[in-house]
Coordinates of C-alpha atoms and ligand atoms in Angstrom, one line a residue:
M7 CA 50.4 169.9 -30.4
T8 CA 54.5 169.6 -29.4
V9 CA 56.3 169.1 -27.0
L10 CA 58.8 171.9 -25.5
L11 CA 59.6 169.9 -22.7
R12 CA 60.4 166.7 -21.7
I13 CA 61.2 165.1 -18.7
Q14 CA 62.6 161.9 -18.7
N15 CA 63.6 159.3 -15.4
L16 CA 64.5 162.3 -13.7
T17 CA 65.9 161.7 -9.4
V18 CA 68.0 164.5 -7.9
E19 CA 69.7 163.4 -4.7
Y20 CA 70.1 165.1 -1.4
K21 CA 73.4 164.7 0.6
T22 CA 72.6 165.6 4.4
R23 CA 74.4 164.1 8.0
R24 CA 71.0 162.0 8.5
G25 CA 71.6 160.4 5.0
T26 CA 71.1 160.6 1.1
A27 CA 67.4 161.7 -0.1
R28 CA 65.7 161.3 -3.3
G29 CA 64.1 165.4 -3.5
V30 CA 63.0 163.8 -7.0
D31 CA 62.4 160.5 -7.3
N32 CA 62.4 158.7 -11.0
V33 CA 60.1 161.7 -12.7
S34 CA 58.8 161.8 -15.9
L35 CA 57.0 164.1 -17.6
E36 CA 55.7 166.1 -21.1
L37 CA 54.6 169.9 -21.3
E38 CA 52.8 171.2 -24.8
E39 CA 53.9 175.0 -26.0
N40 CA 51.2 177.1 -24.5
R41 CA 49.9 175.0 -21.9
T42 CA 50.4 175.7 -18.4
L43 CA 51.3 172.8 -15.6
G44 CA 50.8 173.2 -12.2
L45 CA 52.7 171.5 -9.8
A46 CA 51.2 170.7 -6.3
G47 CA 51.9 168.3 -3.3
E48 CA 52.3 169.3 0.5
S49 CA 55.7 170.2 1.4
G50 CA 59.0 168.4 0.7
C51 CA 57.1 166.6 -1.6
G52 CA 59.4 167.6 -4.4
K53 CA 57.3 170.6 -7.1
S54 CA 60.0 172.9 -5.8
T55 CA 63.2 170.4 -6.7
L56 CA 61.4 169.2 -9.6
G57 CA 61.0 173.6 -10.8
R58 CA 65.0 174.0 -10.3
S59 CA 66.5 171.1 -11.4
I60 CA 65.1 172.2 -15.3
M61 CA 67.4 175.8 -14.8
K62 CA 70.5 173.4 -13.3
L63 CA 69.7 175.6 -10.1
V64 CA 68.9 172.7 -7.1
P65 CA 71.1 174.2 -4.2
Y66 CA 73.2 172.9 -2.1
P67 CA 73.3 169.7 -1.6
G68 CA 71.2 168.7 -4.0
Q69 CA 72.4 166.5 -6.8
I70 CA 70.7 166.0 -10.5
V71 CA 72.0 161.2 -10.9
S72 CA 69.7 160.5 -13.6
G73 CA 67.4 161.3 -16.2
R74 CA 66.6 163.8 -19.5
I75 CA 64.8 167.3 -19.3
E76 CA 65.0 167.6 -22.6
M77 CA 64.4 171.0 -23.8
L78 CA 63.2 171.7 -28.0
L79 CA 64.4 175.1 -29.0
H80 CA 63.2 176.9 -32.3
D81 CA 66.0 179.4 -32.8
H82 CA 68.8 178.6 -34.5
V83 CA 71.2 178.8 -31.2
K84 CA 75.2 178.7 -31.4
Y85 CA 76.5 178.9 -27.8
L86 CA 74.5 174.6 -27.4
K87 CA 76.1 174.0 -30.7
G88 CA 77.7 170.4 -31.1
V89 CA 74.7 169.6 -28.3
I90 CA 72.0 170.3 -29.7
E91 CA 70.1 168.5 -32.5
R92 CA 66.9 168.9 -34.8
G93 CA 66.7 171.4 -32.0
I94 CA 66.8 169.6 -29.0
V95 CA 68.8 170.5 -25.4
N96 CA 69.7 167.9 -22.9
I97 CA 70.0 170.6 -20.2
I98 CA 71.8 168.2 -18.1
D99 CA 74.8 167.9 -20.5
L100 CA 74.8 171.5 -20.6
N101 CA 77.9 172.4 -18.8
E102 CA 77.1 176.8 -16.9
D103 CA 77.8 178.9 -19.3
Q104 CA 75.7 177.3 -21.8
M105 CA 73.3 177.2 -18.8
R106 CA 73.5 181.2 -18.5
G107 CA 72.9 181.9 -22.3
L108 CA 69.8 179.2 -22.2
R109 CA 68.4 181.3 -18.5
G110 CA 66.4 184.1 -18.8
K111 CA 66.2 183.9 -22.7
E112 CA 65.1 181.0 -22.9
I113 CA 63.8 180.0 -19.9
A114 CA 63.4 182.5 -16.5
Y115 CA 62.5 181.2 -13.4
I116 CA 60.2 183.3 -10.1
F117 CA 60.9 182.4 -6.7
Q118 CA 58.4 182.9 -4.2
D119 CA 60.2 186.8 -2.4
P120 CA 60.7 189.5 -4.2
M121 CA 63.0 190.9 -1.6
T122 CA 66.2 187.9 -2.1
S123 CA 66.0 188.1 -5.7
L124 CA 65.5 192.1 -7.0
N125 CA 68.7 194.5 -6.1
P126 CA 67.9 197.5 -3.0
M127 CA 70.9 199.2 -4.3
I128 CA 69.0 199.7 -8.4
T129 CA 66.6 201.2 -9.8
I130 CA 63.9 198.4 -11.9
E131 CA 65.1 200.5 -14.5
T132 CA 69.0 199.2 -13.9
H133 CA 67.2 195.4 -13.5
F134 CA 65.7 195.5 -16.9
K135 CA 69.1 196.8 -18.4
E136 CA 71.3 194.8 -16.2
I137 CA 68.9 190.9 -17.5
M138 CA 68.8 192.6 -21.4
K139 CA 72.3 193.5 -21.8
A140 CA 73.5 190.4 -20.2
H141 CA 71.7 188.7 -23.1
Y142 CA 72.0 191.2 -26.4
P143 CA 74.7 193.1 -25.2
D144 CA 74.2 195.6 -28.7
I145 CA 70.9 196.1 -27.6
E146 CA 69.9 200.1 -27.5
E147 CA 68.3 201.4 -24.1
E148 CA 65.5 202.8 -26.5
E149 CA 64.4 199.0 -27.1
I150 CA 65.1 197.7 -22.7
I151 CA 62.9 201.0 -22.3
G152 CA 59.8 200.0 -25.0
R153 CA 59.3 196.4 -23.7
A154 CA 59.9 197.5 -20.2
Y155 CA 56.9 199.9 -20.0
E156 CA 55.2 197.2 -22.2
I157 CA 55.2 194.9 -19.7
L158 CA 54.8 197.0 -16.6
D159 CA 51.7 198.4 -18.1
G160 CA 50.0 195.1 -18.5
L161 CA 51.1 193.6 -15.9
G162 CA 49.2 197.0 -13.8
I163 CA 52.8 199.3 -12.8
L164 CA 52.5 202.5 -13.5
P165 CA 55.5 202.3 -16.7
E166 CA 57.1 206.2 -15.3
R167 CA 57.9 204.0 -12.0
I168 CA 61.0 202.2 -13.9
T169 CA 62.8 204.8 -12.2
D170 CA 61.7 203.7 -8.5
Y171 CA 63.8 201.5 -6.1
P172 CA 62.5 197.6 -5.0
H173 CA 61.7 199.3 -1.7
Q174 CA 59.0 201.9 -3.4
F175 CA 57.0 199.2 -3.9
S176 CA 54.8 197.1 -2.4
G177 CA 55.1 192.9 -1.8
G178 CA 52.1 192.8 -4.4
M179 CA 53.7 195.5 -7.4
R180 CA 57.1 193.5 -6.2
Q181 CA 56.2 189.8 -7.2
R182 CA 54.9 191.7 -10.6
V183 CA 58.2 193.4 -11.0
M184 CA 60.0 190.1 -10.7
I185 CA 58.0 188.8 -13.1
G186 CA 57.8 191.0 -15.3
L187 CA 62.0 190.7 -15.2
G188 CA 61.0 186.8 -15.7
L189 CA 59.2 188.2 -19.4
A190 CA 61.9 191.1 -20.6
L191 CA 63.9 188.7 -22.5
R192 CA 61.0 186.6 -23.9
P193 CA 61.5 182.8 -22.6
K194 CA 59.7 180.6 -24.0
L195 CA 59.6 178.6 -20.6
L196 CA 58.7 180.3 -18.0
I197 CA 58.8 178.5 -14.0
A198 CA 56.9 180.4 -11.5
D199 CA 58.1 179.4 -7.8
E200 CA 54.6 180.2 -5.3
P201 CA 54.7 183.8 -6.8
T202 CA 52.4 184.8 -5.6
T203 CA 52.0 183.0 -1.7
S204 CA 52.6 185.8 1.0
L205 CA 50.2 188.2 -0.8
D206 CA 46.6 188.5 0.3
V207 CA 44.2 186.8 -2.0
I208 CA 42.3 189.6 -4.2
V209 CA 45.7 190.7 -5.2
E210 CA 46.9 187.8 -5.6
A211 CA 43.9 187.5 -7.9
Q212 CA 45.1 190.2 -10.0
I213 CA 48.7 188.8 -11.0
L214 CA 47.4 185.8 -11.8
E215 CA 44.3 187.2 -13.9
E216 CA 47.4 189.7 -15.3
V217 CA 50.2 186.5 -15.6
A218 CA 47.7 184.5 -18.1
E219 CA 46.7 187.9 -20.3
L220 CA 50.8 187.8 -20.5
K221 CA 51.4 184.2 -21.2
D222 CA 48.6 184.5 -24.6
V223 CA 50.3 188.1 -25.9
F224 CA 54.2 186.9 -25.8
N225 CA 53.0 182.4 -26.2
L226 CA 54.4 181.3 -22.9
T227 CA 54.5 177.6 -21.4
M228 CA 53.9 178.1 -18.2
I229 CA 55.3 175.7 -15.0
L230 CA 52.8 176.5 -12.0
I231 CA 54.6 175.6 -8.4
T232 CA 52.0 175.6 -5.6
H233 CA 50.7 174.5 -2.6
N234 CA 47.2 176.1 -3.2
L235 CA 44.9 173.8 -5.5
G236 CA 42.6 177.5 -5.7
V237 CA 45.3 179.4 -7.6
L238 CA 45.6 175.7 -10.6
A239 CA 42.1 174.9 -10.8
Q240 CA 42.2 179.3 -12.4
T241 CA 45.1 178.9 -14.1
A242 CA 46.3 175.6 -14.7
D243 CA 45.8 173.2 -18.1
D244 CA 47.4 170.2 -16.2
I245 CA 47.8 169.1 -13.2
A246 CA 50.9 166.6 -11.3
I247 CA 50.2 166.0 -7.9
M248 CA 53.1 165.3 -6.5
Y249 CA 54.3 163.4 -3.3
A250 CA 57.9 162.0 -1.7
G251 CA 59.1 163.0 -4.5
R252 CA 57.1 161.3 -6.8
V253 CA 53.8 161.9 -9.6
M254 CA 51.0 160.9 -8.2
E255 CA 48.6 161.5 -9.6
L256 CA 48.9 164.1 -13.5
S257 CA 45.4 165.2 -15.2
S258 CA 43.7 167.5 -17.2
T259 CA 42.3 170.4 -14.1
E260 CA 39.0 169.7 -15.4
S261 CA 39.2 165.3 -14.2
L262 CA 41.3 166.1 -11.3
F263 CA 38.8 168.8 -10.2
D264 CA 35.6 166.6 -10.5
D265 CA 37.1 162.5 -10.3
P266 CA 40.3 162.8 -8.7
L267 CA 41.5 159.5 -8.8
H268 CA 45.0 159.0 -6.4
P269 CA 43.3 158.7 -2.8
Y270 CA 46.2 161.0 -1.9
A271 CA 45.0 163.7 -4.9
K272 CA 41.0 163.0 -3.5
A273 CA 42.4 163.8 0.3
L274 CA 44.6 167.3 -0.7
L275 CA 40.9 168.1 -3.0
E276 CA 39.0 166.8 0.2
S277 CA 41.2 169.8 2.3
V278 CA 39.8 172.7 0.2
P279 CA 37.6 174.9 1.5
D280 CA 34.6 174.7 -0.4
V281 CA 33.3 178.6 -0.4
T282 CA 30.0 177.6 -2.2
H283 CA 28.6 174.4 0.8
P284 CA 30.3 176.1 3.7
E285 CA 28.3 174.1 5.9
K286 CA 31.0 170.9 4.5
K287 CA 33.9 169.7 6.8
L288 CA 36.9 170.1 6.3
S289 CA 39.1 167.0 6.1
W290 CA 42.5 166.6 6.9
I291 CA 45.5 164.0 6.1
P292 CA 46.6 161.6 8.6
G293 CA 49.8 161.4 9.1
A294 CA 52.9 163.0 7.6
P295 CA 54.6 162.7 5.2
P296 CA 57.6 160.7 5.1
D297 CA 61.5 160.9 5.9
L298 CA 62.6 160.8 2.4
T299 CA 66.7 160.3 4.0
D300 CA 64.3 156.8 5.8
P301 CA 62.9 155.7 2.8
I302 CA 59.4 153.2 3.1
P303 CA 58.3 149.4 0.6
G304 CA 55.7 149.9 -1.5
C305 CA 54.1 153.3 -2.1
M306 CA 55.3 156.4 -0.1
Y307 CA 52.1 157.0 1.2
N308 CA 50.7 153.8 2.1
P309 CA 51.3 155.2 5.7
R310 CA 48.2 157.2 5.5
C311 CA 46.6 155.9 3.2
P312 CA 42.9 155.1 3.6
H313 CA 42.6 152.2 1.0
A314 CA 46.0 150.2 1.5
M315 CA 45.8 147.0 0.6
D316 CA 49.4 144.5 0.9
I317 CA 50.4 145.4 -1.8
C318 CA 50.8 149.3 -1.4
R319 CA 53.9 147.6 1.8
T320 CA 55.9 145.8 -0.6
V321 CA 55.1 146.7 -4.0
Q322 CA 55.7 150.8 -5.7
P323 CA 53.5 151.4 -7.9
D324 CA 54.2 152.2 -11.4
L325 CA 53.0 155.5 -12.8
I326 CA 50.3 154.2 -15.6
T327 CA 48.4 156.1 -18.3
V328 CA 44.0 154.9 -17.9
D329 CA 40.8 156.3 -19.6
G330 CA 41.1 159.0 -21.0
G331 CA 45.6 159.5 -20.8
R332 CA 45.4 160.7 -17.0
L333 CA 48.8 158.8 -15.0
V334 CA 48.3 157.7 -12.0
A335 CA 50.4 155.3 -9.7
C336 CA 48.8 153.1 -7.2
H337 CA 47.3 149.5 -7.1
L338 CA 43.9 150.9 -7.2
F339 CA 44.1 151.7 -10.6
G340 CA 45.0 148.8 -14.5
G341 CA 46.1 150.3 -17.5
E342 CA 49.3 150.6 -19.2
K343 CA 52.9 151.6 -18.0
S344 CA 53.9 155.4 -18.9
H345 CA 56.5 155.2 -20.9
G346 CA 59.3 156.6 -18.8
T347 CA 57.5 155.8 -15.4
S348 CA 57.6 157.8 -11.9
Ligands
LIG429 FE1 46.8 153.9 -1.7 FE2 47.5 151.8 -2.6 FE3 47.0 153.4 -3.6 FE4 49.0 154.4 -2.2 S1 49.6 152.3 -4.5 S2 47.4 155.7 -3.0 S3 48.4 153.5 -0.2 S4 46.1 152.2 -2.5

């Protein structure tokens, strides 16, 4: 399989009045074409910061301070002449003009709240036209409408509703429109940041099913950011569990659900209700995530970990490769250090 995205030793910091917080701390991971990677973890674990870094859209006062984000581009991309080498570009090196060319066309980002991303003053048709004309000024209107119809239909929206305004749609429909706009330019990589959080479970399930179908139609590679492990169980090929800005475990979805390795991954899974065993008591994770402006020595999870040992309080565990190619950052496991640790 071809690697589409390779992140190496990425660190993102937020300079705040209380000090510097590492939102993403030395993260490395790879994403192969046509696969879906889920990013999961509690609020503030760095999953959205990581996703936004790929678009170079880390909100102020966040800043990418080191690392590489390499993306493979198959097409000849004129505006990247001089910064593209053998089809690979380091996103960190790109200026704002070059990023504008990349956003939407190569990488699309779906944000959580469609009402803050959709313009209430213009119709869905105009949204499609604006996005597509920004990248292809000479594109025929007929082609835009044809493409929009195909996408809306795939997402369960009557194509005739293209002339409606955002407020005329329900929350679920608006989220579908956002996903559709994200797909308008046929990007290679789609990053969906909590795309179904505000929706009820039935609409959520429908949308996820539609997205999975469109993913195959459009040959998409996806990063799905969510705190909902149930959503990832249905959609992701692999899952990275993040904590305090670091990747704690990266496993295939099946392996993670069958046998989570990292104590934090295990605790997260044990806190998910199991409908097949309603008698099972839900557990919770004691304590709270650490204050990132005041990092603790050793493993950041140690104050909450029931397996913490002396070494955990002094030495930060590297992300290592264990049996079956799974990655885990925990002193309970021995293995080979992953290239580019996290
Ligand atoms: Fe727990 Fe130690 Fe593993 Fe951290 S390194 S998760 S504290 S056992």
